[in-house]
């Protein structure tokens, strides 16, 4: 049977340059809303075409031409004026599940021991790959390779199922790692090596770490929270978390441009059209001094939704954090030249591109 093409579909194809197959696939995945229908009576109806659908389709065509939908399904669904909330819940859960698959946490083996070994191996590979992430704190040096501060045991613990018993030895290994990270942070802030903490302080830190690790939501808990949370809270979280990420990336790009100009690493002529997108150098210091800069740090290479699911869950667990993030976004946006904000926030640099040198 031949596929029918409505007048609204033909008009959308003409205005956007997308094919009917692309449009129908984007509608099925929730990236595009369905065409509104007008009922004239007598059992007949006609598809309509809204300005929002045209704009969203044109944006999708732009992303498709780059080779990827860089915004990802969470961003695209959440920013619709009338998003499909059920589909949005599925997108967040799929995001969480994809992270588990990357860690091998969905492996099935003949014995619990085999499954545990396979998961630990995947977590170890994930920890090694994390060494290729970019450190947002070092905006003056550009992309920085550094070892992941998280051990395989830590990663596996945070991605466990609700019916998995936590191994006591694994728990203590993770607690040891958290104490060492704390010492490193204190050393960096004070400039003085911290060999040992006062016994009472270390005991309290260890007890608190155990409580937080044991109380951390499991995958099943996270999925249940996403399914049961009120629509308004879910929508606010799904809209704000990607926004924070994009604006934070824009701030990083702007700061690196500023540093390149300030040090003479790249001249205005070499930077070309990017030279006036640099934020004032004083703003870089203000940005790095903000407490949310470290708390909400991201990998600077993240251009899509791949890590947003777990951050959305954090916001659902702690809704008051959303107010802090909104203030943080406004703060970052105030540091970046107005004409640069949108372009930097949505620009996807090629490897070695000027915005990441």
CSV table of C-alpha atoms in Angstrom, one decimal:
chain,number,residue,atom,x,y,z
A,1,UNK,CA,0.0,0.0,0.0
A,2,UNK,CA,1.4,3.4,-1.1
A,3,UNK,CA,2.3,5.8,1.7
A,4,UNK,CA,0.1,8.9,1.8
A,5,UNK,CA,1.6,12.4,2.1
A,6,UNK,CA,-0.6,15.1,3.7
A,7,UNK,CA,-0.5,18.7,2.6
A,8,UNK,CA,1.1,19.6,5.9
A,9,UNK,CA,3.8,17.0,5.4
A,10,UNK,CA,4.6,18.3,1.8
A,11,UNK,CA,4.8,21.9,3.1
A,12,UNK,CA,7.1,20.9,5.9
A,13,UNK,CA,9.3,19.0,3.6
A,14,UNK,CA,9.5,22.1,1.3
A,15,UNK,CA,10.2,24.6,4.1
A,16,UNK,CA,12.8,22.4,6.0
A,17,UNK,CA,14.5,20.3,3.3
A,18,UNK,CA,13.9,17.2,5.3
A,19,UNK,CA,12.5,14.0,3.8
A,20,UNK,CA,9.2,12.4,4.8
A,21,UNK,CA,11.1,9.4,6.2
A,22,UNK,CA,13.2,11.7,8.4
A,23,UNK,CA,10.2,13.7,9.7
A,24,UNK,CA,8.2,10.5,10.5
A,25,UNK,CA,11.2,9.0,12.3
A,26,UNK,CA,11.7,12.2,14.4
A,27,UNK,CA,8.0,12.2,15.2
A,28,UNK,CA,8.1,8.6,16.3
A,29,UNK,CA,11.1,9.3,18.6
A,30,UNK,CA,9.5,12.3,20.1
A,31,UNK,CA,11.8,14.9,18.6
A,32,UNK,CA,8.9,16.5,16.7
A,33,UNK,CA,5.3,16.8,17.8
A,34,UNK,CA,2.6,15.3,15.6
A,35,UNK,CA,0.8,17.6,13.3
A,36,UNK,CA,-2.2,19.2,14.9
A,37,UNK,CA,-5.5,18.1,13.3
A,38,UNK,CA,-8.5,20.3,12.6
A,39,UNK,CA,-11.9,18.6,12.5
A,40,UNK,CA,-14.3,20.2,10.1
A,41,UNK,CA,-17.3,18.0,10.9
A,42,UNK,CA,-18.8,15.1,9.0
A,43,UNK,CA,-16.0,12.8,10.1
A,44,UNK,CA,-13.2,14.5,8.2
A,45,UNK,CA,-10.0,16.1,9.5
A,46,UNK,CA,-7.0,17.9,8.1
A,47,UNK,CA,-3.4,18.1,9.4
A,48,UNK,CA,-2.1,21.5,10.3
A,49,UNK,CA,1.4,23.0,10.5
A,50,UNK,CA,2.6,25.2,13.3
A,51,UNK,CA,5.5,27.6,13.3
A,52,UNK,CA,7.1,25.6,16.2
A,53,UNK,CA,7.1,22.4,14.1
A,54,UNK,CA,8.8,24.2,11.2
A,55,UNK,CA,11.5,25.7,13.4
A,56,UNK,CA,12.1,22.4,15.3
A,57,UNK,CA,12.4,20.5,12.0
A,58,UNK,CA,14.9,23.0,10.6
A,59,UNK,CA,16.9,22.6,13.8
A,60,UNK,CA,16.9,18.9,13.4
A,61,UNK,CA,18.0,19.1,9.8
A,62,UNK,CA,21.0,21.3,10.9
A,63,UNK,CA,21.9,18.7,13.6
A,64,UNK,CA,21.5,15.8,11.1
A,65,UNK,CA,23.9,17.6,8.7
A,66,UNK,CA,26.5,17.7,11.4
A,67,UNK,CA,26.2,13.9,11.6
A,68,UNK,CA,24.5,13.7,15.0
A,69,UNK,CA,21.6,15.1,17.0
A,70,UNK,CA,23.9,17.0,19.3
A,71,UNK,CA,21.2,18.1,21.6
A,72,UNK,CA,20.0,14.6,22.3
A,73,UNK,CA,16.4,13.3,22.9
A,74,UNK,CA,16.0,14.8,26.5
A,75,UNK,CA,16.8,18.3,25.3
A,76,UNK,CA,14.7,18.0,22.2
A,77,UNK,CA,11.6,16.6,23.9
A,78,UNK,CA,11.8,18.8,26.9
A,79,UNK,CA,12.0,22.1,25.0
A,80,UNK,CA,8.8,21.5,23.0
A,81,UNK,CA,5.9,23.8,24.1
A,82,UNK,CA,3.8,20.7,24.7
A,83,UNK,CA,6.2,17.8,25.3
A,84,UNK,CA,5.1,14.2,25.6
A,85,UNK,CA,5.9,13.7,29.3
A,86,UNK,CA,5.6,9.9,29.0
A,87,UNK,CA,8.1,9.9,26.2
A,88,UNK,CA,10.3,12.2,28.2
A,89,UNK,CA,10.3,9.8,31.1
A,90,UNK,CA,11.3,7.0,28.7
A,91,UNK,CA,14.2,9.2,27.3
A,92,UNK,CA,15.6,9.8,30.8
A,93,UNK,CA,15.4,6.1,31.8
A,94,UNK,CA,17.0,5.1,28.5
A,95,UNK,CA,19.8,7.6,29.2
A,96,UNK,CA,20.4,6.0,32.6
A,97,UNK,CA,20.3,2.5,31.1
A,98,UNK,CA,22.8,3.5,28.4
A,99,UNK,CA,25.2,4.5,31.1
A,100,UNK,CA,24.8,1.1,32.6
A,101,UNK,CA,25.4,-0.6,29.3
A,102,UNK,CA,28.6,1.3,28.8
A,103,UNK,CA,29.8,0.0,32.2
A,104,UNK,CA,28.7,-3.6,31.4
A,105,UNK,CA,26.2,-3.4,34.3
A,106,UNK,CA,23.5,-5.2,32.3
A,107,UNK,CA,25.7,-8.3,31.8
A,108,UNK,CA,24.1,-11.6,32.5
A,109,UNK,CA,26.4,-14.5,33.5
A,110,UNK,CA,26.1,-18.1,34.8
A,111,UNK,CA,27.1,-17.1,38.3
A,112,UNK,CA,27.1,-13.9,40.5
A,113,UNK,CA,30.9,-14.0,40.6
A,114,UNK,CA,31.2,-14.1,36.9
A,115,UNK,CA,28.8,-11.2,36.5
A,116,UNK,CA,30.6,-9.2,39.2
A,117,UNK,CA,34.0,-9.7,37.4
A,118,UNK,CA,32.6,-8.7,34.1
A,119,UNK,CA,31.0,-5.5,35.6
A,120,UNK,CA,34.2,-4.6,37.4
A,121,UNK,CA,36.2,-5.0,34.2
A,122,UNK,CA,33.8,-2.7,32.3
A,123,UNK,CA,33.9,-0.2,35.2
A,124,UNK,CA,37.7,-0.3,35.0
A,125,UNK,CA,37.7,0.4,31.3
A,126,UNK,CA,35.3,3.3,31.9
A,127,UNK,CA,37.6,4.7,34.6
A,128,UNK,CA,40.5,4.6,32.1
A,129,UNK,CA,38.5,6.3,29.4
A,130,UNK,CA,37.6,9.0,31.8
A,131,UNK,CA,41.3,10.0,31.6
A,132,UNK,CA,40.5,11.5,28.2
A,133,UNK,CA,37.9,14.0,29.5
A,134,UNK,CA,38.7,17.7,29.6
A,135,UNK,CA,39.2,19.4,32.9
A,136,UNK,CA,36.9,22.4,33.1
A,137,UNK,CA,38.9,23.9,35.9
A,138,UNK,CA,42.0,24.4,33.7
A,139,UNK,CA,40.4,26.8,31.2
A,140,UNK,CA,43.7,28.4,30.5
A,141,UNK,CA,45.3,25.3,29.2
A,142,UNK,CA,42.5,23.8,27.1
A,143,UNK,CA,41.8,20.1,27.0
A,144,UNK,CA,43.7,18.3,29.7
A,145,UNK,CA,44.0,14.6,30.0
A,146,UNK,CA,43.9,13.4,33.6
A,147,UNK,CA,43.3,10.1,35.4
A,148,UNK,CA,39.9,9.4,36.7
A,149,UNK,CA,39.6,10.0,40.4
A,150,UNK,CA,37.1,7.2,40.7
A,151,UNK,CA,38.1,3.6,41.2
A,152,UNK,CA,36.4,0.7,39.4
A,153,UNK,CA,34.8,-0.3,42.7
A,154,UNK,CA,33.3,3.2,43.1
A,155,UNK,CA,31.8,3.1,39.6
A,156,UNK,CA,30.4,-0.4,40.1
A,157,UNK,CA,28.9,0.5,43.5
A,158,UNK,CA,27.0,3.6,42.2
A,159,UNK,CA,25.6,1.6,39.2
A,160,UNK,CA,24.4,-1.4,41.2
A,161,UNK,CA,21.0,-3.0,41.1
A,162,UNK,CA,18.7,-2.7,44.1
A,163,UNK,CA,18.8,-6.5,44.8
A,164,UNK,CA,22.6,-6.6,44.8
A,165,UNK,CA,24.4,-7.0,48.2
A,166,UNK,CA,27.3,-4.6,48.6
A,167,UNK,CA,30.5,-6.4,49.3
A,168,UNK,CA,32.1,-5.1,52.6
A,169,UNK,CA,35.6,-5.1,51.1
A,170,UNK,CA,34.5,-3.1,48.1
A,171,UNK,CA,32.7,-0.6,50.3
A,172,UNK,CA,35.8,0.0,52.4
A,173,UNK,CA,38.0,0.4,49.3
A,174,UNK,CA,35.6,3.1,48.0
A,175,UNK,CA,35.6,4.8,51.5
A,176,UNK,CA,39.4,4.8,51.4
A,177,UNK,CA,39.4,6.4,48.0
A,178,UNK,CA,37.0,9.1,49.1
A,179,UNK,CA,39.2,10.0,52.1
A,180,UNK,CA,42.3,10.2,49.9
A,181,UNK,CA,40.4,12.5,47.5
A,182,UNK,CA,39.5,14.7,50.4
A,183,UNK,CA,43.1,14.9,51.4
A,184,UNK,CA,44.2,15.8,47.9
A,185,UNK,CA,41.5,18.6,47.7
A,186,UNK,CA,42.6,20.0,51.1
A,187,UNK,CA,46.3,19.9,50.0
A,188,UNK,CA,45.4,21.8,46.7
A,189,UNK,CA,43.5,24.5,48.5
A,190,UNK,CA,46.0,25.0,51.3
A,191,UNK,CA,49.2,24.4,49.4
A,192,UNK,CA,50.4,22.1,52.1
A,193,UNK,CA,50.6,18.3,51.8
A,194,UNK,CA,48.1,16.5,54.0
A,195,UNK,CA,49.6,13.3,55.2
A,196,UNK,CA,47.0,12.4,57.9
A,197,UNK,CA,43.8,13.8,59.3
A,198,UNK,CA,43.0,14.0,63.0
A,199,UNK,CA,41.6,10.6,64.0
A,200,UNK,CA,38.2,11.9,65.1
A,201,UNK,CA,37.8,13.9,61.9
A,202,UNK,CA,38.8,10.9,59.7
A,203,UNK,CA,36.4,8.6,61.6
A,204,UNK,CA,33.5,11.0,61.1
A,205,UNK,CA,34.4,11.4,57.4
A,206,UNK,CA,34.5,7.6,56.9
A,207,UNK,CA,31.2,7.1,58.7
A,208,UNK,CA,29.5,9.8,56.6
A,209,UNK,CA,30.9,8.3,53.4
A,210,UNK,CA,29.5,4.9,54.2
A,211,UNK,CA,26.1,6.4,55.0
A,212,UNK,CA,26.1,8.3,51.7
A,213,UNK,CA,27.3,5.3,49.6
A,214,UNK,CA,24.8,2.9,51.2
A,215,UNK,CA,22.0,5.4,50.7
A,216,UNK,CA,22.8,6.2,47.1
A,217,UNK,CA,19.9,5.4,44.8
A,218,UNK,CA,20.3,2.3,42.8
A,219,UNK,CA,19.3,2.0,39.1
A,220,UNK,CA,15.9,0.6,40.0
A,221,UNK,CA,15.4,3.4,42.5
A,222,UNK,CA,16.3,6.0,39.9
A,223,UNK,CA,13.9,4.6,37.4
A,224,UNK,CA,11.1,4.6,39.9
A,225,UNK,CA,11.8,8.2,40.8
A,226,UNK,CA,11.7,9.3,37.1
A,227,UNK,CA,8.4,7.4,36.6
A,228,UNK,CA,6.7,8.8,39.7
A,229,UNK,CA,8.0,12.4,40.0
A,230,UNK,CA,5.5,15.2,39.2
A,231,UNK,CA,5.4,16.4,35.6
A,232,UNK,CA,6.3,20.0,36.4
A,233,UNK,CA,9.4,19.0,38.4
A,234,UNK,CA,10.5,16.5,35.7
A,235,UNK,CA,10.1,19.1,32.9
A,236,UNK,CA,12.0,21.8,34.9
A,237,UNK,CA,14.9,19.4,35.5
A,238,UNK,CA,15.0,18.1,31.9
A,239,UNK,CA,15.1,21.7,30.6
A,240,UNK,CA,17.5,23.1,33.1
A,241,UNK,CA,20.2,20.4,33.2
A,242,UNK,CA,21.0,20.5,29.5
A,243,UNK,CA,20.9,24.3,29.6
A,244,UNK,CA,23.4,24.5,32.4
A,245,UNK,CA,25.7,22.1,30.4
A,246,UNK,CA,25.5,24.2,27.2
A,247,UNK,CA,26.1,27.5,29.0
A,248,UNK,CA,29.0,26.1,31.0
A,249,UNK,CA,30.6,24.8,27.8
A,250,UNK,CA,30.1,28.3,26.3
A,251,UNK,CA,31.8,29.8,29.3
A,252,UNK,CA,34.8,27.4,28.9
A,253,UNK,CA,35.2,28.3,25.2
A,254,UNK,CA,34.9,32.0,25.9
A,255,UNK,CA,37.5,31.8,28.8
A,256,UNK,CA,39.9,29.8,26.6
A,257,UNK,CA,39.6,32.4,23.9
A,258,UNK,CA,40.3,35.1,26.4
A,259,UNK,CA,43.4,33.3,27.7
A,260,UNK,CA,44.7,32.8,24.2
A,261,UNK,CA,44.4,36.5,23.5
A,262,UNK,CA,45.8,37.6,26.9
A,263,UNK,CA,48.9,35.4,26.6
A,264,UNK,CA,49.5,36.0,22.9
A,265,UNK,CA,49.2,32.3,22.2
A,266,UNK,CA,46.8,33.2,19.4
A,267,UNK,CA,46.4,36.7,17.9
A,268,UNK,CA,43.1,38.3,17.0
A,269,UNK,CA,44.0,37.7,13.4
A,270,UNK,CA,44.6,34.0,14.0
A,271,UNK,CA,41.3,33.7,15.9
A,272,UNK,CA,39.4,35.2,13.0
A,273,UNK,CA,35.7,35.6,13.7
A,274,UNK,CA,36.1,34.2,17.3
A,275,UNK,CA,38.4,37.0,18.6
A,276,UNK,CA,35.6,39.1,20.0
A,277,UNK,CA,33.9,36.2,21.8
A,278,UNK,CA,36.4,36.2,24.6
A,279,UNK,CA,35.2,37.1,28.1
A,280,UNK,CA,37.1,39.7,30.1
A,281,UNK,CA,40.0,38.0,32.0
A,282,UNK,CA,38.7,39.2,35.3
A,283,UNK,CA,35.5,37.2,34.7
A,284,UNK,CA,37.4,34.0,34.4
A,285,UNK,CA,38.5,34.4,38.0
A,286,UNK,CA,34.9,35.2,39.1
A,287,UNK,CA,33.7,32.1,37.3
A,288,UNK,CA,36.2,29.7,38.8
A,289,UNK,CA,35.6,31.1,42.3
A,290,UNK,CA,31.8,30.3,42.1
A,291,UNK,CA,31.0,27.3,44.4
A,292,UNK,CA,28.8,25.7,41.7
A,293,UNK,CA,31.7,25.7,39.2
A,294,UNK,CA,33.4,22.8,41.0
A,295,UNK,CA,30.2,21.2,42.3
A,296,UNK,CA,28.5,21.0,38.9
A,297,UNK,CA,31.7,20.4,36.9
A,298,UNK,CA,31.2,18.5,33.6
A,299,UNK,CA,33.5,17.0,30.9
A,300,UNK,CA,34.1,19.7,28.4
A,301,UNK,CA,33.7,17.3,25.5
A,302,UNK,CA,30.1,16.6,26.3
A,303,UNK,CA,27.9,18.0,23.6
A,304,UNK,CA,24.9,15.7,23.9
A,305,UNK,CA,22.6,14.2,26.6
A,306,UNK,CA,24.8,11.3,27.4
A,307,UNK,CA,25.5,12.2,31.0
A,308,UNK,CA,22.4,14.2,31.7
A,309,UNK,CA,20.2,11.4,33.1
A,310,UNK,CA,22.1,11.0,36.3
A,311,UNK,CA,22.2,14.7,36.9
A,312,UNK,CA,18.4,15.0,36.3
A,313,UNK,CA,17.9,12.3,39.0
A,314,UNK,CA,20.1,14.4,41.4
A,315,UNK,CA,17.7,17.4,40.8
A,316,UNK,CA,14.7,15.2,41.3
A,317,UNK,CA,16.1,14.0,44.6
A,318,UNK,CA,17.0,17.6,45.7
A,319,UNK,CA,14.5,20.0,44.0
A,320,UNK,CA,16.0,23.0,45.8
A,321,UNK,CA,19.1,22.5,43.7
A,322,UNK,CA,17.2,23.7,40.6
A,323,UNK,CA,17.0,27.2,42.1
A,324,UNK,CA,20.8,27.2,42.6
A,325,UNK,CA,21.3,26.0,39.0
A,326,UNK,CA,19.1,28.8,37.6
A,327,UNK,CA,21.1,31.4,39.4
A,328,UNK,CA,24.3,29.7,38.2
A,329,UNK,CA,23.2,29.9,34.6
A,330,UNK,CA,22.3,33.6,34.9
A,331,UNK,CA,25.7,34.2,36.5
A,332,UNK,CA,27.6,32.4,33.7
A,333,UNK,CA,25.6,34.1,31.0
A,334,UNK,CA,26.5,37.5,32.6
A,335,UNK,CA,30.2,36.8,32.1
A,336,UNK,CA,30.0,35.9,28.4
A,337,UNK,CA,29.7,38.6,25.7
A,338,UNK,CA,26.0,38.7,24.8
A,339,UNK,CA,26.6,38.2,21.1
A,340,UNK,CA,28.8,35.1,21.8
A,341,UNK,CA,26.6,33.2,24.2
A,342,UNK,CA,24.3,31.5,21.7
A,343,UNK,CA,26.9,30.7,19.2
A,344,UNK,CA,29.3,29.3,21.7
A,345,UNK,CA,26.6,27.3,23.6
A,346,UNK,CA,25.5,25.5,20.5
A,347,UNK,CA,28.7,25.4,18.5
A,348,UNK,CA,30.2,22.0,18.1
A,349,UNK,CA,34.0,22.5,17.4
A,350,UNK,CA,35.9,20.0,15.2
A,351,UNK,CA,38.9,18.3,16.8
A,352,UNK,CA,41.6,20.9,17.2
A,353,UNK,CA,39.2,23.7,16.5
A,354,UNK,CA,40.1,27.2,17.6
A,355,UNK,CA,37.5,27.2,20.4
A,356,UNK,CA,39.3,24.3,22.2
A,357,UNK,CA,43.0,25.1,21.7
